[in-house]
Amino acid sequence: MVVGRDEDVAQLRRGVLEYCVLALLREQERYGFELARALAEVDGLVTSEGTLYPLLARLRRDGLLETRWRESPSGPPRRYYRLTAEGRAALERFRAEWTRFRDAVDHVLGTGRPR
Amino acid sequence: MTTAASDPAVRRYLDELRRATQHLPHHRRDELIEEIEAHIREALATHAREADVREVLERLGDPHAIADEESRRLGIDRPRAGAHEWAAVVLLLVGGLLPILPVVGWFVGFVLLWASRVWSTRDKLIGTFVLPGGLVPAVSLLLFPPPIPVAQTCRSVTRMREDGPTIVLTLCEQSPMAGILATAALIVLVLLPVLTAAYLVRRALAASR
C-alpha cells in the first residue's frame, strides 16, 4: 500500500460504512432511500448514494440485516431493512473495537481531542 | 409534474445502469436495478422539476461506480476490454481476407466476440449480423463483379445467309447504370463492416471506463 493515496481513505470509508449503516438501523427499521439520506447528512461518509444498495445486499447475504415489505403512503410498497441478532452483535463488537482503535490512532497522529 | 419513469434523463441513466451491470448474476442485477428505480421514485415523489431530477441522479452517482461496487461486494471482477476483444474486432473486419484459410479468420473473430464478457448480447448480434464476413463481400465485389441483368441493354442482330441458317445474335452491354449500382453497393459493403467495428470498439471502451 503506497501511503497517501486517495484510495486509502476510500478503503477506510468503505470498511467503516457497513457499521455506520448497522448503527443507523439500531433504533428503528428504515427503507433504502431513508438510509441514503440519513447517511448523506453526515458529511464525508458517502460519495455516491447508489453504492449503498450493493452494501445493503451484502449485509443481507451475510445475515446481518433482514428485510420486509411495508405499504407506503405514496406509491408501491417499500423494502424496510432492520438488524438481525447477528447484526446487533456485530455492531456492538465494532463499537467497542472502534473506540479503542480511534483513541490509539488519535494518540499517534496527535489528532486526539483534549479531555 | 413528470413521473420518474417518463423523464428522459432518468431513462438514460437506467439504460446506462443496465449496460454497466450486464456482467452481474441475473438475480442480483434485476434486484439492484429495481432498488435504484425505487430510490429515484422516492426522491422524485414530491416534485420533479428538471433540476431536481439532475440533482437526484448526481447524488446517486455514476452507474459504472455502482456496478463496480456491486462487483466488489459480490467478489467478482468487472470484465474489461483486452487483447481478446481487440483481436475479435480485427478478425471480424479483415479475418476473412487472410490468404490462408480465409473464412476461418472471420470465424475465429466470431467465436471471440461471443465468448467475450465485455459486450452485451445486443452488441454481439450487431457484430455478427450487420455484415457477416466483414470486408469480404466488398473485396469479392471488386475482384469478381457480377453482371447485373437489370443494368444491361441488349439488342438483337440478325444475320441472314443465303446458304445457311439464320443467326440471331443477342448483344448485351453494361449500361452506365451498372457502374453507379456497383459503386453504391461497394460503398455500402465497405461502410457497414467498418461502422460495425467502430461501434464494437466504442462499446468495449465504454464498458471498461
Short mmCIF file of C-alpha atoms in Angstrom, two decimals:
data_model
loop_
_atom_site.label_atom_id
_atom_site.label_comp_id
_atom_site.label_asym_id
_atom_site.label_seq_id
_atom_site.Cartn_x
_atom_site.Cartn_y
_atom_site.Cartn_z
CA MET A 1 0.00 0.00 0.00
CA VAL A 2 1.51 3.30 -1.10
CA VAL A 3 0.95 5.81 1.66
CA GLY A 4 -1.00 8.97 0.97
CA ARG A 5 -3.24 7.95 -1.92
CA ASP A 6 -6.90 8.91 -2.14
CA GLU A 7 -7.68 5.22 -2.45
CA ASP A 8 -6.59 4.67 1.17
CA VAL A 9 -9.24 7.00 2.57
CA ALA A 10 -11.80 5.46 0.25
CA GLN A 11 -10.96 1.98 1.54
CA LEU A 12 -11.14 3.16 5.12
CA ARG A 13 -14.52 4.72 4.47
CA ARG A 14 -15.78 1.58 2.78
CA GLY A 15 -14.74 -0.62 5.68
CA VAL A 16 -16.41 1.60 8.27
CA LEU A 17 -19.54 2.36 6.25
CA GLU A 18 -21.05 -1.06 6.91
CA TYR A 19 -21.08 -0.40 10.64
CA CYS A 20 -22.47 3.07 10.17
CA VAL A 21 -25.35 1.53 8.25
CA LEU A 22 -25.90 -1.03 11.02
CA ALA A 23 -25.84 1.77 13.57
CA LEU A 24 -28.48 3.76 11.71
CA LEU A 25 -30.76 0.73 12.00
CA ARG A 26 -30.13 0.27 15.71
CA GLU A 27 -33.20 2.16 16.90
CA GLN A 28 -35.60 1.61 14.01
CA GLU A 29 -36.03 -0.09 10.67
CA ARG A 30 -35.61 2.08 7.59
CA TYR A 31 -36.09 1.82 3.85
CA GLY A 32 -33.33 2.34 1.29
CA PHE A 33 -33.93 5.94 0.36
CA GLU A 34 -34.35 6.93 4.01
CA LEU A 35 -30.97 5.36 4.82
CA ALA A 36 -29.29 7.08 1.89
CA ARG A 37 -30.49 10.49 3.05
CA ALA A 38 -29.57 9.81 6.69
CA LEU A 39 -26.03 8.88 5.64
CA ALA A 40 -25.79 11.87 3.34
CA GLU A 41 -26.49 14.15 6.29
CA VAL A 42 -23.21 13.13 7.84
CA ASP A 43 -20.56 14.89 5.86
CA GLY A 44 -17.85 12.82 4.21
CA LEU A 45 -19.49 9.46 4.64
CA VAL A 46 -20.92 8.66 1.25
CA THR A 47 -19.80 9.87 -2.12
CA SER A 48 -22.46 8.18 -4.22
CA GLU A 49 -25.84 7.22 -2.79
CA GLY A 50 -26.27 4.44 -5.31
CA THR A 51 -23.35 2.47 -3.86
CA LEU A 52 -25.40 1.98 -0.73
CA TYR A 53 -27.56 -0.70 -2.34
CA PRO A 54 -24.75 -3.16 -3.12
CA LEU A 55 -23.69 -2.73 0.50
CA LEU A 56 -27.18 -3.45 1.82
CA ALA A 57 -27.40 -6.56 -0.34
CA ARG A 58 -24.06 -7.73 1.01
CA LEU A 59 -25.15 -7.22 4.62
CA ARG A 60 -28.29 -9.22 3.92
CA ARG A 61 -26.27 -12.07 2.41
CA ASP A 62 -24.02 -12.05 5.46
CA GLY A 63 -27.06 -12.37 7.71
CA LEU A 64 -26.58 -9.04 9.47
CA LEU A 65 -29.74 -7.50 8.04
CA GLU A 66 -33.18 -8.74 7.14
CA THR A 67 -35.88 -7.03 5.13
CA ARG A 68 -39.63 -6.89 4.86
CA TRP A 69 -42.06 -5.09 2.66
CA ARG A 70 -44.39 -2.48 4.03
CA GLU A 71 -47.08 -0.43 2.39
CA SER A 72 -46.14 3.14 1.63
CA PRO A 73 -48.49 6.11 1.66
CA SER A 74 -47.12 7.43 -1.62
CA GLY A 75 -46.84 4.56 -4.05
CA PRO A 76 -45.60 0.98 -4.30
CA PRO A 77 -44.53 -0.97 -1.16
CA ARG A 78 -41.14 -0.20 0.33
CA ARG A 79 -38.46 -2.62 1.40
CA TYR A 80 -37.53 -1.97 5.02
CA TYR A 81 -34.19 -3.04 6.46
CA ARG A 82 -33.56 -4.00 10.06
CA LEU A 83 -30.86 -5.64 12.16
CA THR A 84 -30.79 -9.35 12.86
CA ALA A 85 -29.44 -10.66 16.13
CA GLU A 86 -26.08 -11.27 14.42
CA GLY A 87 -26.18 -7.73 13.06
CA ARG A 88 -26.76 -6.30 16.51
CA ALA A 89 -23.92 -8.37 17.96
CA ALA A 90 -21.53 -7.38 15.16
CA LEU A 91 -22.38 -3.72 15.71
CA GLU A 92 -21.72 -3.87 19.44
CA ARG A 93 -18.39 -5.63 18.87
CA PHE A 94 -17.34 -2.99 16.36
CA ARG A 95 -18.37 -0.11 18.63
CA ALA A 96 -16.02 -1.41 21.33
CA GLU A 97 -13.21 -2.01 18.83
CA TRP A 98 -13.68 1.34 17.17
CA THR A 99 -13.33 3.35 20.37
CA ARG A 100 -10.03 1.67 21.16
CA PHE A 101 -8.82 1.98 17.57
CA ARG A 102 -9.85 5.62 17.25
CA ASP A 103 -8.17 6.58 20.50
CA ALA A 104 -4.97 4.75 19.56
CA VAL A 105 -4.74 6.37 16.12
CA ASP A 106 -5.60 9.79 17.50
CA HIS A 107 -2.88 9.39 20.06
CA VAL A 108 -0.21 8.50 17.50
CA LEU A 109 -1.34 11.06 14.91
CA GLY A 110 -1.67 13.74 17.53
CA THR A 111 -5.24 14.42 16.50
CA GLY A 112 -6.91 13.46 19.74
CA ARG A 113 -9.38 15.88 21.30
CA PRO A 114 -8.39 17.24 24.70
CA ARG A 115 -10.20 15.51 27.55
CA MET B 1 -45.09 17.05 -12.99
CA THR B 2 -43.34 14.27 -14.85
CA THR B 3 -43.35 10.82 -13.34
CA ALA B 4 -39.98 9.25 -12.74
CA ALA B 5 -40.39 6.64 -15.46
CA SER B 6 -41.10 9.11 -18.23
CA ASP B 7 -38.25 11.53 -17.63
CA PRO B 8 -35.65 11.16 -20.43
CA ALA B 9 -32.69 11.78 -18.12
CA VAL B 10 -33.92 9.03 -15.80
CA ARG B 11 -34.40 6.62 -18.70
CA ARG B 12 -30.90 7.35 -19.99
CA TYR B 13 -29.48 6.82 -16.52
CA LEU B 14 -31.26 3.48 -16.09
CA ASP B 15 -30.18 2.37 -19.59
CA GLU B 16 -26.59 3.16 -18.67
CA LEU B 17 -27.05 1.25 -15.42
CA ARG B 18 -28.43 -1.78 -17.27
CA ARG B 19 -25.44 -1.74 -19.62
CA ALA B 20 -22.97 -1.30 -16.76
CA THR B 21 -24.41 -4.28 -14.84
CA GLN B 22 -24.88 -6.82 -17.58
CA HIS B 23 -21.96 -8.93 -16.35
CA LEU B 24 -23.59 -9.43 -12.92
CA PRO B 25 -25.60 -12.53 -11.97
CA HIS B 26 -29.14 -12.08 -13.30
CA HIS B 27 -31.00 -12.22 -10.00
CA ARG B 28 -28.87 -9.63 -8.22
CA ARG B 29 -28.72 -7.43 -11.31
CA ASP B 30 -32.52 -7.23 -11.60
CA GLU B 31 -32.78 -6.56 -7.89
CA LEU B 32 -30.22 -3.76 -7.97
CA ILE B 33 -31.90 -2.02 -10.89
CA GLU B 34 -35.25 -2.24 -9.08
CA GLU B 35 -33.69 -0.76 -5.95
CA ILE B 36 -32.23 2.16 -7.87
CA GLU B 37 -35.54 2.69 -9.67
CA ALA B 38 -37.36 2.73 -6.33
CA HIS B 39 -34.82 5.19 -4.96
CA ILE B 40 -35.39 7.56 -7.86
CA ARG B 41 -39.14 7.19 -7.49
CA GLU B 42 -38.98 8.04 -3.79
CA ALA B 43 -36.69 11.00 -4.42
CA LEU B 44 -38.98 12.47 -7.06
CA ALA B 45 -42.22 11.67 -5.26
CA THR B 46 -42.78 15.18 -4.03
CA HIS B 47 -41.62 17.20 -7.01
CA ALA B 48 -39.89 16.56 -10.32
CA ARG B 49 -38.54 19.73 -11.86
CA GLU B 50 -35.63 19.39 -14.28
CA ALA B 51 -33.06 20.49 -11.71
CA ASP B 52 -34.39 18.06 -9.13
CA VAL B 53 -34.01 15.12 -11.48
CA ARG B 54 -30.45 16.12 -12.27
CA GLU B 55 -29.62 16.52 -8.60
CA VAL B 56 -31.09 13.17 -7.67
CA LEU B 57 -29.13 11.38 -10.41
CA GLU B 58 -25.94 13.20 -9.47
CA ARG B 59 -26.30 12.21 -5.83
CA LEU B 60 -26.98 8.66 -6.92
CA GLY B 61 -23.62 8.65 -8.70
CA ASP B 62 -22.09 7.17 -11.82
CA PRO B 63 -23.85 3.92 -12.84
CA HIS B 64 -20.45 2.36 -13.51
CA ALA B 65 -19.36 3.18 -9.97
CA ILE B 66 -22.48 1.47 -8.63
CA ALA B 67 -21.82 -1.55 -10.85
CA ASP B 68 -18.21 -1.60 -9.62
CA GLU B 69 -19.35 -1.56 -6.01
CA GLU B 70 -21.74 -4.44 -6.65
CA SER B 71 -18.96 -6.42 -8.35
CA ARG B 72 -16.70 -5.76 -5.37
CA ARG B 73 -19.37 -6.79 -2.84
CA LEU B 74 -20.06 -9.96 -4.81
CA GLY B 75 -16.35 -10.70 -5.09
CA ILE B 76 -16.34 -10.85 -8.89
CA ASP B 77 -14.30 -8.99 -11.46
CA ARG B 78 -15.78 -6.46 -13.80
CA PRO B 79 -14.74 -7.56 -17.27
CA ARG B 80 -12.53 -5.06 -19.06
CA ALA B 81 -11.68 -4.93 -22.75
CA GLY B 82 -8.40 -6.64 -23.52
CA ALA B 83 -6.48 -8.49 -26.20
CA HIS B 84 -9.38 -10.88 -26.88
CA GLU B 85 -11.73 -8.01 -27.66
CA TRP B 86 -9.33 -6.18 -29.96
CA ALA B 87 -8.47 -9.43 -31.76
CA ALA B 88 -12.19 -10.11 -32.23
CA VAL B 89 -12.77 -6.72 -33.88
CA VAL B 90 -9.78 -7.06 -36.22
CA LEU B 91 -10.65 -10.62 -37.22
CA LEU B 92 -14.33 -9.82 -37.79
CA LEU B 93 -13.30 -6.98 -40.07
CA VAL B 94 -10.43 -8.48 -42.08
CA GLY B 95 -10.06 -12.04 -40.81
CA GLY B 96 -11.98 -13.33 -43.82
CA LEU B 97 -9.34 -11.88 -46.15
CA LEU B 98 -6.41 -13.93 -44.89
CA PRO B 99 -4.59 -15.68 -47.75
CA ILE B 100 -4.51 -18.97 -45.86
CA LEU B 101 -7.84 -20.40 -44.62
CA PRO B 102 -9.82 -17.22 -45.35
CA VAL B 103 -13.20 -17.92 -43.77
CA VAL B 104 -11.56 -19.32 -40.62
CA GLY B 105 -10.20 -15.88 -39.72
CA TRP B 106 -13.66 -14.34 -39.56
CA PHE B 107 -14.97 -17.38 -37.72
CA VAL B 108 -12.31 -17.06 -35.02
CA GLY B 109 -13.34 -13.43 -34.62
CA PHE B 110 -16.95 -14.58 -34.33
CA VAL B 111 -16.06 -17.03 -31.55
CA LEU B 112 -14.04 -14.40 -29.67
CA LEU B 113 -16.93 -11.95 -29.99
CA TRP B 114 -19.47 -14.31 -28.44
CA ALA B 115 -17.09 -15.57 -25.76
CA SER B 116 -16.39 -12.05 -24.54
CA ARG B 117 -17.91 -10.82 -21.29
CA VAL B 118 -17.45 -7.21 -22.28
CA TRP B 119 -20.14 -6.92 -24.96
CA SER B 120 -23.88 -7.25 -24.40
CA THR B 121 -25.96 -9.73 -26.39
CA ARG B 122 -27.27 -6.87 -28.49
CA ASP B 123 -23.72 -5.77 -29.30
CA LYS B 124 -22.82 -9.33 -30.26
CA LEU B 125 -25.84 -9.66 -32.56
CA ILE B 126 -24.93 -6.41 -34.27
CA GLY B 127 -21.34 -7.58 -34.63
CA THR B 128 -22.46 -10.87 -36.16
CA PHE B 129 -25.33 -9.98 -38.44
CA VAL B 130 -24.84 -6.46 -39.73
CA LEU B 131 -22.49 -7.78 -42.35
CA PRO B 132 -21.11 -11.26 -41.81
CA GLY B 133 -17.72 -11.72 -43.38
CA GLY B 134 -16.53 -8.20 -42.65
CA LEU B 135 -14.87 -6.71 -45.68
CA VAL B 136 -15.01 -9.96 -47.67
CA PRO B 137 -18.18 -9.05 -49.61
CA ALA B 138 -16.70 -5.71 -50.62
CA VAL B 139 -13.45 -7.26 -51.80
CA SER B 140 -15.35 -10.00 -53.64
CA LEU B 141 -17.38 -7.40 -55.47
CA LEU B 142 -14.20 -5.64 -56.54
CA LEU B 143 -12.50 -8.81 -57.76
CA PHE B 144 -15.48 -10.60 -59.29
CA PRO B 145 -18.10 -8.10 -60.35
CA PRO B 146 -21.28 -9.97 -61.33
CA PRO B 147 -23.22 -8.99 -64.42
CA ILE B 148 -26.41 -7.25 -63.46
CA PRO B 149 -29.30 -8.15 -65.80
CA VAL B 150 -31.33 -5.07 -64.95
CA ALA B 151 -28.49 -2.78 -65.87
CA GLN B 152 -27.82 -4.25 -69.27
CA THR B 153 -29.07 -3.05 -72.56
CA CYS B 154 -29.46 -5.81 -75.11
CA ARG B 155 -30.07 -5.72 -78.80
CA SER B 156 -30.62 -8.41 -81.32
CA VAL B 157 -28.73 -8.69 -84.53
CA THR B 158 -29.99 -10.91 -87.25
CA ARG B 159 -27.62 -12.39 -89.79
CA MET B 160 -29.14 -13.92 -92.80
CA ARG B 161 -27.12 -16.21 -95.03
CA GLU B 162 -28.15 -17.41 -98.38
CA ASP B 163 -26.85 -20.87 -97.88
CA GLY B 164 -27.40 -21.47 -94.22
CA PRO B 165 -29.45 -20.94 -91.13
CA THR B 166 -30.43 -17.56 -89.89
CA ILE B 167 -28.31 -16.48 -87.00
CA VAL B 168 -29.68 -14.23 -84.36
CA LEU B 169 -27.20 -12.70 -82.02
CA THR B 170 -28.09 -11.01 -78.80
CA LEU B 171 -25.52 -8.47 -77.75
CA CYS B 172 -25.67 -7.09 -74.25
CA GLU B 173 -23.59 -4.43 -72.73
CA GLN B 174 -23.47 -2.96 -69.29
CA SER B 175 -25.18 0.37 -69.15
CA PRO B 176 -23.81 3.29 -67.16
CA MET B 177 -26.46 2.34 -64.61
CA ALA B 178 -24.37 -0.72 -63.77
CA GLY B 179 -21.41 1.39 -62.81
CA ILE B 180 -23.49 3.50 -60.47
CA LEU B 181 -25.11 0.47 -58.85
CA ALA B 182 -21.76 -1.23 -58.38
CA THR B 183 -20.20 1.82 -56.79
CA ALA B 184 -23.14 2.28 -54.44
CA ALA B 185 -23.03 -1.39 -53.45
CA LEU B 186 -19.30 -1.17 -52.85
CA ILE B 187 -19.67 1.84 -50.60
CA VAL B 188 -22.34 0.11 -48.53
CA LEU B 189 -20.32 -3.10 -48.31
CA VAL B 190 -17.30 -1.20 -47.02
CA LEU B 191 -19.14 1.19 -44.70
CA LEU B 192 -21.25 -1.40 -42.87
CA PRO B 193 -18.38 -3.55 -41.53
CA VAL B 194 -16.23 -0.51 -40.72
CA LEU B 195 -19.06 1.16 -38.82
CA THR B 196 -19.85 -2.09 -37.02
CA ALA B 197 -16.21 -2.45 -35.98
CA ALA B 198 -16.17 1.16 -34.75
CA TYR B 199 -19.37 0.50 -32.78
CA LEU B 200 -17.87 -2.58 -31.10
CA VAL B 201 -14.73 -0.65 -30.20
CA ARG B 202 -16.76 2.19 -28.72
CA ARG B 203 -18.89 -0.20 -26.64
CA ALA B 204 -15.81 -2.04 -25.39
CA LEU B 205 -14.14 1.20 -24.32
CA ALA B 206 -17.30 2.42 -22.60
CA ALA B 207 -17.60 -0.80 -20.63
CA SER B 208 -14.01 -0.55 -19.45
CA ARG B 209 -14.10 3.02 -18.19
#
